[in-house]
Coordinates of C-alpha atoms in Angstrom, one line a residue:
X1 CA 0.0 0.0 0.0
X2 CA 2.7 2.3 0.8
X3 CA 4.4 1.4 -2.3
X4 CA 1.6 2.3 -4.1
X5 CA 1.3 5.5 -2.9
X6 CA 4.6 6.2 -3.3
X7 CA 4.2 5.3 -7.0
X8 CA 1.3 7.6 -7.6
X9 CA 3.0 10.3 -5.7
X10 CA 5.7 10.9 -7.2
X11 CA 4.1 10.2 -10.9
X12 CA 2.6 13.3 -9.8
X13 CA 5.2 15.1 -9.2
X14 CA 6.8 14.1 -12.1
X15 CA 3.8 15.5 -14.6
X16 CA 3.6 18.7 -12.3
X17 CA 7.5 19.1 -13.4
X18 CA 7.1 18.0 -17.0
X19 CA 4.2 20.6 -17.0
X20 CA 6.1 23.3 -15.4
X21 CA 9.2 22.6 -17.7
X22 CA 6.8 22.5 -21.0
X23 CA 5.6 26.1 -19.7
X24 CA 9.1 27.6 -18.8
X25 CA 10.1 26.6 -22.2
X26 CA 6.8 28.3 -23.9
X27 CA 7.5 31.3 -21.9
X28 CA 11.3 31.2 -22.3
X29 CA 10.7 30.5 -26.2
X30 CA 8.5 33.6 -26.6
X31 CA 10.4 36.3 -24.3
X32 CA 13.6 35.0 -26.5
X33 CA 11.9 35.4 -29.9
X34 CA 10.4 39.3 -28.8
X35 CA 13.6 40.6 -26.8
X36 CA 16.8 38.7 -27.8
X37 CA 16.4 37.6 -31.4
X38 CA 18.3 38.6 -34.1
X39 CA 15.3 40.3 -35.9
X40 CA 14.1 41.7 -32.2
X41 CA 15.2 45.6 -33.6
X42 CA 12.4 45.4 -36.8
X43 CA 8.8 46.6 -36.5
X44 CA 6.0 43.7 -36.1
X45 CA 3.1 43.3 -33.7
X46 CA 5.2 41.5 -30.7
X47 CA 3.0 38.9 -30.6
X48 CA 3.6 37.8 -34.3
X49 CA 7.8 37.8 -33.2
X50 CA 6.5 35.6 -30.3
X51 CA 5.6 32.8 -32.0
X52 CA 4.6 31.5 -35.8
X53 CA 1.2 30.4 -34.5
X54 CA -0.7 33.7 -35.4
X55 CA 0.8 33.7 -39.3
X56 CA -0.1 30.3 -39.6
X57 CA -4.1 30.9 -38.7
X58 CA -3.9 34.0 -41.2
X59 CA -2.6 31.0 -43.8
X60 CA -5.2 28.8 -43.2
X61 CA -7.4 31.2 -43.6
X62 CA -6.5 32.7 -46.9
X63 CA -6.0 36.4 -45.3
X64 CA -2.0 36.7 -45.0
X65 CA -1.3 38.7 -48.0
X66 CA -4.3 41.2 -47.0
X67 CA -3.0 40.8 -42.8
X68 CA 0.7 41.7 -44.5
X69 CA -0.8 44.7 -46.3
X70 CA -2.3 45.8 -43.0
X71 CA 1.2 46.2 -41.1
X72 CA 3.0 47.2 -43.6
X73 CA 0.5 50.6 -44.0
X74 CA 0.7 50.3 -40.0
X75 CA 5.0 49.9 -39.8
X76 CA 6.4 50.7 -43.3
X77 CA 9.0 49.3 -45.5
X78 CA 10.5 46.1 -43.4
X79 CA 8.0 44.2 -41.2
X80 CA 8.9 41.5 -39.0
X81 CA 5.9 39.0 -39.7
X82 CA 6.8 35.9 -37.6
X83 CA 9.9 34.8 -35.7
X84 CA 12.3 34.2 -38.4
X85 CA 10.8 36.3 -41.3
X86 CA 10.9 39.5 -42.7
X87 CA 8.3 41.6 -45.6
X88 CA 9.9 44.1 -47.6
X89 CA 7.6 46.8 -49.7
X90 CA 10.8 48.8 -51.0
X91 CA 11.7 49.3 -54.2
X92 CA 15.6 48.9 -52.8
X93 CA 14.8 45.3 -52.4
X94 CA 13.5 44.5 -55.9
X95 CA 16.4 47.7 -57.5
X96 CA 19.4 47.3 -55.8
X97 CA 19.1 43.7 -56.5
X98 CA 20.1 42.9 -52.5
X99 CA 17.7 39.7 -52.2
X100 CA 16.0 39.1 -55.9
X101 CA 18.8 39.9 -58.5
X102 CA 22.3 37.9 -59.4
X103 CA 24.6 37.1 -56.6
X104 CA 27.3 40.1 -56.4
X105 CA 30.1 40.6 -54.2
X106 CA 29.8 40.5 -51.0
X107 CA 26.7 38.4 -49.9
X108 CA 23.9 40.4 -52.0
X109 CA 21.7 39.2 -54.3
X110 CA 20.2 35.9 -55.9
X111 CA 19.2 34.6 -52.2
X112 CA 17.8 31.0 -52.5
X113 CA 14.3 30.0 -52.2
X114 CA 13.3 28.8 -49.0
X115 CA 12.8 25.4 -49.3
X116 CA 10.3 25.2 -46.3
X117 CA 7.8 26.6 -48.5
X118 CA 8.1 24.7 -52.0
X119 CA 8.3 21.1 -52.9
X120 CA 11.8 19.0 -53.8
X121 CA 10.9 18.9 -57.5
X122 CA 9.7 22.4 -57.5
X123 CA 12.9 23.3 -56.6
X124 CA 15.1 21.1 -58.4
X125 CA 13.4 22.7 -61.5
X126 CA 12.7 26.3 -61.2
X127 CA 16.0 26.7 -59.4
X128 CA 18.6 25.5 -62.1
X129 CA 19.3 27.8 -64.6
X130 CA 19.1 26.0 -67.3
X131 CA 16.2 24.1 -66.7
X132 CA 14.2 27.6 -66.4
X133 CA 15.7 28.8 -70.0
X134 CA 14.6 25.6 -71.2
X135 CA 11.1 25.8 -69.4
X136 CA 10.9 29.4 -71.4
X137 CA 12.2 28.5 -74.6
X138 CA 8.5 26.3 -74.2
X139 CA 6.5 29.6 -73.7
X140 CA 8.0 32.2 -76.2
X141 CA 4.8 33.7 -77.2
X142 CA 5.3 34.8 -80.5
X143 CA 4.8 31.1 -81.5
X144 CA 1.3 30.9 -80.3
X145 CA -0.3 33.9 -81.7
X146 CA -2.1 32.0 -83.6
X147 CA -3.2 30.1 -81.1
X148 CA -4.2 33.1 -79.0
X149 CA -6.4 34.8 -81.7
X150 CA -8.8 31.3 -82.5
X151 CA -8.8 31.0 -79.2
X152 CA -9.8 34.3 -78.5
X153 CA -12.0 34.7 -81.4
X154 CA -14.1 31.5 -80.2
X155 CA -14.0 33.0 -77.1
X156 CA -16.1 36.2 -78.0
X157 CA -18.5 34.4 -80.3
X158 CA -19.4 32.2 -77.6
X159 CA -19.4 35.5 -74.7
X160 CA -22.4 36.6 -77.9
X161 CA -24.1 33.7 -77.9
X162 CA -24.4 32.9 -74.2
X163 CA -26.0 36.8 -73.8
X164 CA -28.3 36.1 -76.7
X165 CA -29.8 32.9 -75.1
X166 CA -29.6 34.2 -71.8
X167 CA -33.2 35.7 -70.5
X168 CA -31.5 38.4 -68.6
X169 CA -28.6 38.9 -71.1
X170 CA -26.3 38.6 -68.8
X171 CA -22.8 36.5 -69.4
X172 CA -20.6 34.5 -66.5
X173 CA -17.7 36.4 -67.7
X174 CA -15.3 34.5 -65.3
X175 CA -16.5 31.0 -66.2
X176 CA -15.6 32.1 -69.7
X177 CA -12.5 33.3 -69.5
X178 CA -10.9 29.7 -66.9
X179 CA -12.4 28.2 -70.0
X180 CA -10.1 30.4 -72.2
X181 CA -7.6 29.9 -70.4
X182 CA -7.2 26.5 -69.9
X183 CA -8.0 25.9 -73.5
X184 CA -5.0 27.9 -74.5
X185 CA -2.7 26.4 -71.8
X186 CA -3.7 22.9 -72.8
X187 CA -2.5 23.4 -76.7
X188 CA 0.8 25.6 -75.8
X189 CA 1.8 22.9 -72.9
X190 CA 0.7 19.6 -73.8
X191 CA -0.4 20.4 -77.4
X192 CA -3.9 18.8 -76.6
X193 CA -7.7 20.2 -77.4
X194 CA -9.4 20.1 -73.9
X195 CA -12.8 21.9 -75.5
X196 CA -13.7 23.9 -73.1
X197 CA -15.0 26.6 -75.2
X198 CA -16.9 24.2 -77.0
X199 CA -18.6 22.1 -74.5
X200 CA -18.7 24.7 -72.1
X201 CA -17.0 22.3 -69.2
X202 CA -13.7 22.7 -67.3
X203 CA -11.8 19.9 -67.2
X204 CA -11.9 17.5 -64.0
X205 CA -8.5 17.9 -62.8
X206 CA -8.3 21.6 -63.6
X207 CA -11.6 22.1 -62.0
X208 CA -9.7 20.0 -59.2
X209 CA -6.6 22.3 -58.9
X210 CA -8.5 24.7 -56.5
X211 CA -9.3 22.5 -54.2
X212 CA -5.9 20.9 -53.6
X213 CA -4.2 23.7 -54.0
X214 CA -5.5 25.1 -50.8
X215 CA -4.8 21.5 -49.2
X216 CA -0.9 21.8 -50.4
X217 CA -0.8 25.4 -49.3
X218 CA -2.0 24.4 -45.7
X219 CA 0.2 21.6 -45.7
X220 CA 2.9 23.6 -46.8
X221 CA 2.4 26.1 -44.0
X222 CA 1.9 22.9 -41.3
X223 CA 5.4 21.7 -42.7
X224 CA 6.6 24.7 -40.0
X225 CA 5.6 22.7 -36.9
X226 CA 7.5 19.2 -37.5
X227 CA 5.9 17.2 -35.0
X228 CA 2.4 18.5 -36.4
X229 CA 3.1 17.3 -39.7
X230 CA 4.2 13.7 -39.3
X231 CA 1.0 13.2 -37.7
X232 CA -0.4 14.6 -40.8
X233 CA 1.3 12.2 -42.9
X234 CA -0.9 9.8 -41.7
X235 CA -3.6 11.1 -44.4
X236 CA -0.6 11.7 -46.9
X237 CA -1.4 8.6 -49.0
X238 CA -5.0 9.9 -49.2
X239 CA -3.8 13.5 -50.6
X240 CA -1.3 11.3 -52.7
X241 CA -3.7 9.6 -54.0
X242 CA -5.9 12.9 -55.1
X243 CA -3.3 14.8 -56.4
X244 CA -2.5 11.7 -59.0
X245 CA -6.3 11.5 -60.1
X246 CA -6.7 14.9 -60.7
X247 CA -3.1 15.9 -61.7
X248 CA -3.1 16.6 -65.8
X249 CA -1.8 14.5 -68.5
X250 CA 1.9 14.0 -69.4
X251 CA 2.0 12.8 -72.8
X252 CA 0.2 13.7 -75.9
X253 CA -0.7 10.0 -76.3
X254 CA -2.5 10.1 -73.8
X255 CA -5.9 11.9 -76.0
X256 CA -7.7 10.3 -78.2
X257 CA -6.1 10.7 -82.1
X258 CA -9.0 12.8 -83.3
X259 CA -8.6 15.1 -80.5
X260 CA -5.3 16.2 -81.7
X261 CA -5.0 19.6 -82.9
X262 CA -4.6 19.6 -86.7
X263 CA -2.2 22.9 -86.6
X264 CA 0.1 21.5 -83.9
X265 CA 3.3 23.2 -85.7
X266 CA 1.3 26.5 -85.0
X267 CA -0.5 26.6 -81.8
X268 CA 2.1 24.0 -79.8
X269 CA 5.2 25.8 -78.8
X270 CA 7.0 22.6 -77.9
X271 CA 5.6 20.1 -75.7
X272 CA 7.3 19.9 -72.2
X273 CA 5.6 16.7 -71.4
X274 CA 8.2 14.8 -74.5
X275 CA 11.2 16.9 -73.6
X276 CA 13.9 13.8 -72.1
X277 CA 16.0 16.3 -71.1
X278 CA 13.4 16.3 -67.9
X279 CA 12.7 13.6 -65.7
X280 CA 8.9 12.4 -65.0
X281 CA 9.2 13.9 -61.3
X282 CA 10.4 17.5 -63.0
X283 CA 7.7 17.3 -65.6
X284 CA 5.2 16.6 -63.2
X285 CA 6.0 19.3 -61.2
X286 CA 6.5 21.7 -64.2
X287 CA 3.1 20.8 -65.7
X288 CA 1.2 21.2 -62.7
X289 CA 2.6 24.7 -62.0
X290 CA 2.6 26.1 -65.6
X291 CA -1.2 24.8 -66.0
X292 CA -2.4 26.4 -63.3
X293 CA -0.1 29.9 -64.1
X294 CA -2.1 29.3 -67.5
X295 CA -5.6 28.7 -66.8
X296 CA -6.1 29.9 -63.2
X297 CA -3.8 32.6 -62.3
X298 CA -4.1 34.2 -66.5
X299 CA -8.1 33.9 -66.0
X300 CA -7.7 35.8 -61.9
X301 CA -5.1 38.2 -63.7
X302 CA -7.8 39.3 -66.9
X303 CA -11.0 38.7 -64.8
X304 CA -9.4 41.8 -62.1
X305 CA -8.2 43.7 -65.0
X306 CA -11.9 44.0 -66.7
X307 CA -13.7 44.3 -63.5
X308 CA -11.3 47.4 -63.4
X309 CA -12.4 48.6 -66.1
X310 CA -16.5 48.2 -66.2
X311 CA -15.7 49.7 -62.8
X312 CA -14.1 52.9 -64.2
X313 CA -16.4 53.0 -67.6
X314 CA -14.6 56.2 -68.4
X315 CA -11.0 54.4 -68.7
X316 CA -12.9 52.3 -70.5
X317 CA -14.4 54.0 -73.3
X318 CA -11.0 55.9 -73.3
X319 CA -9.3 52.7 -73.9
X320 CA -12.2 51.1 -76.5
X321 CA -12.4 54.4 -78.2
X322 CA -8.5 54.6 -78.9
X323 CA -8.4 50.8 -80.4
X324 CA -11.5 51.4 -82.3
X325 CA -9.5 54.2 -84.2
X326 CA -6.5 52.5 -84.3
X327 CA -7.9 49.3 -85.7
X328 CA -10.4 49.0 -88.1
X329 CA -10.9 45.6 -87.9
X330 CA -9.7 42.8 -85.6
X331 CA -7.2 41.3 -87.6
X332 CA -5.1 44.1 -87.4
X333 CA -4.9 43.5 -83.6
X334 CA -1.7 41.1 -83.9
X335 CA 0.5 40.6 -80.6
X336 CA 3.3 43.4 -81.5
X337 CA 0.5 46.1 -82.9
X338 CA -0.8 45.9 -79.2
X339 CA 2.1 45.7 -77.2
X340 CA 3.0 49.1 -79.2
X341 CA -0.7 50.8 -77.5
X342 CA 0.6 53.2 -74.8
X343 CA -2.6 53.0 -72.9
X344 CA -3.2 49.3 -73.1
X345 CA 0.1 49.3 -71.4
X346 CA -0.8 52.1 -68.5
X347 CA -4.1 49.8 -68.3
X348 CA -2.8 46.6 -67.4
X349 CA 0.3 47.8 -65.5
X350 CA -2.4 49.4 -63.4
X351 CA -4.9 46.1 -63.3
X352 CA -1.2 44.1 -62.0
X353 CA -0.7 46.9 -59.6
X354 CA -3.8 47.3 -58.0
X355 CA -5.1 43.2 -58.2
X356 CA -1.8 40.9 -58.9
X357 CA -2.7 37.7 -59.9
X358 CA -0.2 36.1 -56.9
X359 CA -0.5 38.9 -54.4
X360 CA 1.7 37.0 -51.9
X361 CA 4.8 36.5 -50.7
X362 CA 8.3 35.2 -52.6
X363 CA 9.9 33.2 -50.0
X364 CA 13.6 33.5 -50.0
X365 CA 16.3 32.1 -46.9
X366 CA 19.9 32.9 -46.1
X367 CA 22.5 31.0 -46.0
X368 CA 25.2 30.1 -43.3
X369 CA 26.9 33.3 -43.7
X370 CA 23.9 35.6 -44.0
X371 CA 23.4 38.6 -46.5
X372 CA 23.7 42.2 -46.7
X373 CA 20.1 43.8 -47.7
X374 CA 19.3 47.6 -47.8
X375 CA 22.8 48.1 -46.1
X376 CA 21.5 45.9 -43.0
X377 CA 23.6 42.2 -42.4
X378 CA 20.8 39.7 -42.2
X379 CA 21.4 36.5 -40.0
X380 CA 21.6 33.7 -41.3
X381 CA 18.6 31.2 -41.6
X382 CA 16.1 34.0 -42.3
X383 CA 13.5 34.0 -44.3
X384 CA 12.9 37.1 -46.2
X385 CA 10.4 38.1 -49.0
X386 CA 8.6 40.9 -51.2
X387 CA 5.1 41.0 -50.6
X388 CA 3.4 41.9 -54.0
X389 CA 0.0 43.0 -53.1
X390 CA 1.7 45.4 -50.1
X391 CA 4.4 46.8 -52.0
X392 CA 1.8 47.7 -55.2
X393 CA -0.8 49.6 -53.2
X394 CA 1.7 51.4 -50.5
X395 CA 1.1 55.1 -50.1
X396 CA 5.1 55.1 -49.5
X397 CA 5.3 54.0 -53.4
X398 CA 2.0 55.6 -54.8
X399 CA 0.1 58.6 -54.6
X400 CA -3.8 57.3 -53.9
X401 CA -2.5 54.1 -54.1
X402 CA -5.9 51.9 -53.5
X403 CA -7.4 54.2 -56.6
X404 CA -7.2 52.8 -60.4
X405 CA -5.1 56.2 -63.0
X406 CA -3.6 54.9 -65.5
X407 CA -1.7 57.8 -66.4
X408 CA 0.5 57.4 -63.6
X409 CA 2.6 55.0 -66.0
X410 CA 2.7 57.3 -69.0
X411 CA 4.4 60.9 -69.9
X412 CA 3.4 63.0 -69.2
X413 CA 1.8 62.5 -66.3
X414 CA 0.0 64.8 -63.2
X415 CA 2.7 66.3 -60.9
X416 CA 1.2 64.4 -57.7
X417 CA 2.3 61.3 -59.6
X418 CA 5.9 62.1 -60.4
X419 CA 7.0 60.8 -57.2
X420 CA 5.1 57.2 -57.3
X421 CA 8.0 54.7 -57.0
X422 CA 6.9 52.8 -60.3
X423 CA 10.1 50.5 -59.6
X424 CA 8.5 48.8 -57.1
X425 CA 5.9 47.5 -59.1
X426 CA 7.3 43.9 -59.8
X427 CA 4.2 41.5 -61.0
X428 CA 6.5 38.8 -62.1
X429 CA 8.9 39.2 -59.6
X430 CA 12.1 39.7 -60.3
X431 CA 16.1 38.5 -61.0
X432 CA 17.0 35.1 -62.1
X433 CA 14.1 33.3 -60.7
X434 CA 11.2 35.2 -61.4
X435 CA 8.8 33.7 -63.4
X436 CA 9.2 32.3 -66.6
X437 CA 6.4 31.9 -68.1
X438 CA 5.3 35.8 -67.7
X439 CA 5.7 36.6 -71.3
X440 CA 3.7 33.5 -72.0
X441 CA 0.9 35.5 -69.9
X442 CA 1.5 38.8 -71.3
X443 CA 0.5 37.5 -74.4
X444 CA -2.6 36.3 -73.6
X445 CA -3.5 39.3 -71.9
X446 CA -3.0 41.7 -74.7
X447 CA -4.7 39.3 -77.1
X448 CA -8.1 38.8 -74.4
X449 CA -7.6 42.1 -72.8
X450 CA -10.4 44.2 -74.6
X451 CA -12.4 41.6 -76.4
X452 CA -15.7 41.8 -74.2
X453 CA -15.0 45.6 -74.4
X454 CA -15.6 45.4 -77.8
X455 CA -17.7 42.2 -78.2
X456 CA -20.6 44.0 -76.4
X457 CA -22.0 48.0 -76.1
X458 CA -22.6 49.5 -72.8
X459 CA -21.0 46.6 -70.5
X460 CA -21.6 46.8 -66.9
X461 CA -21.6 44.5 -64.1
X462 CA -24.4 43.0 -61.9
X463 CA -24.6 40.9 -58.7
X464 CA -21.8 42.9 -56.8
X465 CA -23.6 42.5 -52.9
X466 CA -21.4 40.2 -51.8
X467 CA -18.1 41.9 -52.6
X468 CA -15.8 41.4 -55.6
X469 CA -12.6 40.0 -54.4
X470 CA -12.0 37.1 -52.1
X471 CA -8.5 36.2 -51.1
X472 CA -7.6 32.2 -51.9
X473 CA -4.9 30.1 -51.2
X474 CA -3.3 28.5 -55.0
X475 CA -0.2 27.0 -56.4
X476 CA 1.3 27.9 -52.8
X477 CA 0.9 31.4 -52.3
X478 CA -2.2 33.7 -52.2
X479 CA -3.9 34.3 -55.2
X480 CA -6.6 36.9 -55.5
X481 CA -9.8 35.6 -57.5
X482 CA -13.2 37.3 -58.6
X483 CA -16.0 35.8 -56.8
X484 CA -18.4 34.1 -59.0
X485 CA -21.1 36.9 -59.0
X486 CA -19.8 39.3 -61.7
X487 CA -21.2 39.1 -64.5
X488 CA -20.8 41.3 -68.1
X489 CA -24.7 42.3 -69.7
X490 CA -25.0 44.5 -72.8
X491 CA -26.1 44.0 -76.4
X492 CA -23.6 41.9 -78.2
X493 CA -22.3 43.8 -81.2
X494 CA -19.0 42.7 -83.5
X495 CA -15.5 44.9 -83.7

């Protein structure tokens, strides 16, 4: 009996110590992180340089980009937004090259990704230099324009068609334009029809790529806690499993022969999926992030810069009017006649400033010996990024910077607007790792960019109660996307 009591006794104790250590350590953790860190001199809410658990609820909830946004208007430039991280809206940061551009002398420049926040393959591919140039020798847009302007063309006739049978003549502009989209990516990646256009249906695994990228963005950001995420990998084989039913095809062979585009020389730039230069992992990973930079972040990136317009009508009909006059018909409009309109130009640099199709953060790490940014020595093993949505709309780098004026990107321009730090305006980030397939979606914007603008008189949009822009979670960062209730109405009309 006494033994037994004994036992129990000091079992007790022993949790009541286990307990008090596990608290001591919490506490010691958290007073470490806010007044002996490293980072502890940078600006930041103290309870985000406490502890990563507030950033992470922001992630799972799709609101970090907008909560980085917030302190940055609140602290400025640098921002210390968890522990071991720091957000940058300066221009210095993208110009002078110190974590973005080419390695230099000295420890500046060409930082490497952080690999806590992107898969193996990911970075096996977009990090090496030359699988990138070969990646974008895939994409060079000038091969596609003919692939752009069926496309496109099929796109407006069926935008007419769906407002003529329509009671209320109103059109699901952004249904229309994912179908674009993915269309288009389908025949410049993996040279295959998918048909949206025609049938009027996404495809399964690109109506899947959504979902499961919001899964792969949580689990990225759960990757943070270690002991968290083994217990996750207990459902792994589950998400496997998804990810492999819904993940796109890999070889031509794989459609049907009379699916095959008959003009493959001229809408196919090369098809990634054959190159053996790439292994199965790499093209896996490169398929699944250049379909979703073509269908879903292209569609998010034209849907905000025509809500943009509809919601300015006068920028509009400024822009409609000028393109009416300088082309009389639509085949005039090729790529290189468009790229040369000034104001299509101040338009969509304007649409990419003010909605960015990724408005989040480009996760970079130091090394071992740290780096030297905006003249400051950064320790090492920090994570530092841009945050694209923050830097765009900062009053420090634009005068009324929530407010759509084009002419603040062409000359001459008012004299509140000289001083707007147009450098810091960096869609596609920037330096040797940005993104390469940004011409690819330059292209497609100038070609889709004022077709329901002229496909329809007097557009306007409906069905705005519930807002206009939701923040989501894809391809691993935060991606704004227009909420299902806009819709384009107006009397369908040719060029």
């Amino acid at each position: 009996m006494l033994l037994s009591y004994c036992t129990s006794l000091l079992e007790g104790i022993i949790l009541e110590i286990t307990i008090t250590l596990c608290i001591f350590c919490v506490i010691a953790h958290v007073v470490y992180n806010v007044r002996f860190h490293p980072l502890r001199k940078y600006p930041g809410p103290w309870w985000l340089a406490a502890t990563r658990l507030p950033y992470t609820f922001y992630v799972l909830r799709g609101t970090a980009a907008r909560k980085t946004k917030e302190l940055h208007d609140k602290y400025g430039h640098v921002v210390r937004i968890n522990p071991d991280t720091l957000s940058f809206t300066s221009s210095r940061a993208w110009h002078a090259q110190d974590i973005y551009g080419p390695a230099k002398p000295g420890g500046q420049g060409n930082i490497p990704k952080d690999p806590r926040y992107y898969t193996e393959s990911h970075m096996k591919v977009f990090n090496d230099p030359i699988r990138r140039q070969l990646i974008q020798s895939h994409l060079i847009p000038i091969h596609h324009e003919a692939c752009l302007q069926k496309h496109t063309s099929l796109f407006i006739s069926k935008l007419i068609q769906s407002q003529t049978r329509s009671e209320t003549g109103e059109v699901d502009l952004s249904h229309w334009l994912h179908l674009l989209t993915t269309d288009i990516a389908g025949e410049v990646i993996f040279g295959q029809r998918f048909n949206g256009l025609e049938n009027g249906q996404c495809q399964p695994f690109i109506a899947a790529i959504p979902g499961l990228a919001r899964l792969f963005t949580s689990v990225i950001e759960l990757r943070q806690y270690p002991a968290v995420f083994r217990m996750i990998k207990i459902c792994w084989d589950w998400i496997t499993r998804a990810s492999r039913s819904s993940k796109p095809p890999t070889s031509m062979v794989e459609q049907p022969e009379n699916q095959m585009n008959e003009d493959k020389l001229a809408c196919q730039v090369g098809n990634i999926c054959e190159d053996e230069r790439l292994s199965s992992t790499e093209k896996e990973a490169t398929n699944m992030a250049l379909i979703i930079a073509g269908s879903e972040t292209t569609a998010n990136l034209l849907m905000g810069s025509i809500y943009l317009l509809l919601k300015h009508p006068a920028y509009l009909n400024k822009l409609t009017s000028m393109l009416r006059i300088q082309f009389q018909t639509s085949s005039d409009m090729s790529l290189s006649a468009l790229r040369d309109q000034q104001y299509l130009n101040a338009v969509l640099k304007e649409s990419l400033r003010l909605y960015p199709p990724a408005p989040g953060s480009l996760f970079r790490r130091t090394d071992k010996e740290g780096h030297v940014v905006l003249g400051e020595i950064i320790p090492p093993k920090t994570t530092l990024t841009m945050n694209l949505w923050a830097a765009n709309c900062s009053p420090l780098n634009f005068h009324l910077s929530d407010e759509m004026f084009p002419e603040r990107w062409i000359q001459p321009r008012p004299v509140e607007y000289e001083e707007d730090d147009r450098s810091a305006m960096k869609a596609f980030s920037f330096g040797p790792q940005d993104c390469p397939g940004r011409n690819a979606s330059g292209a497609r914007v100038y070609t889709v960019e004022f077709g329901p603008g002229l496909g329809f008189r007097k557009p306007r949009l409906v069905d705005l109660a519930e807002g206009v822009y939701v923040l989501e979670k894809v391809a691993f960062e935060s991606e704004m996307q227009i909420s299902t209730g806009i819709r384009l109405i107006g009397s369908a009309s040719k060029f």
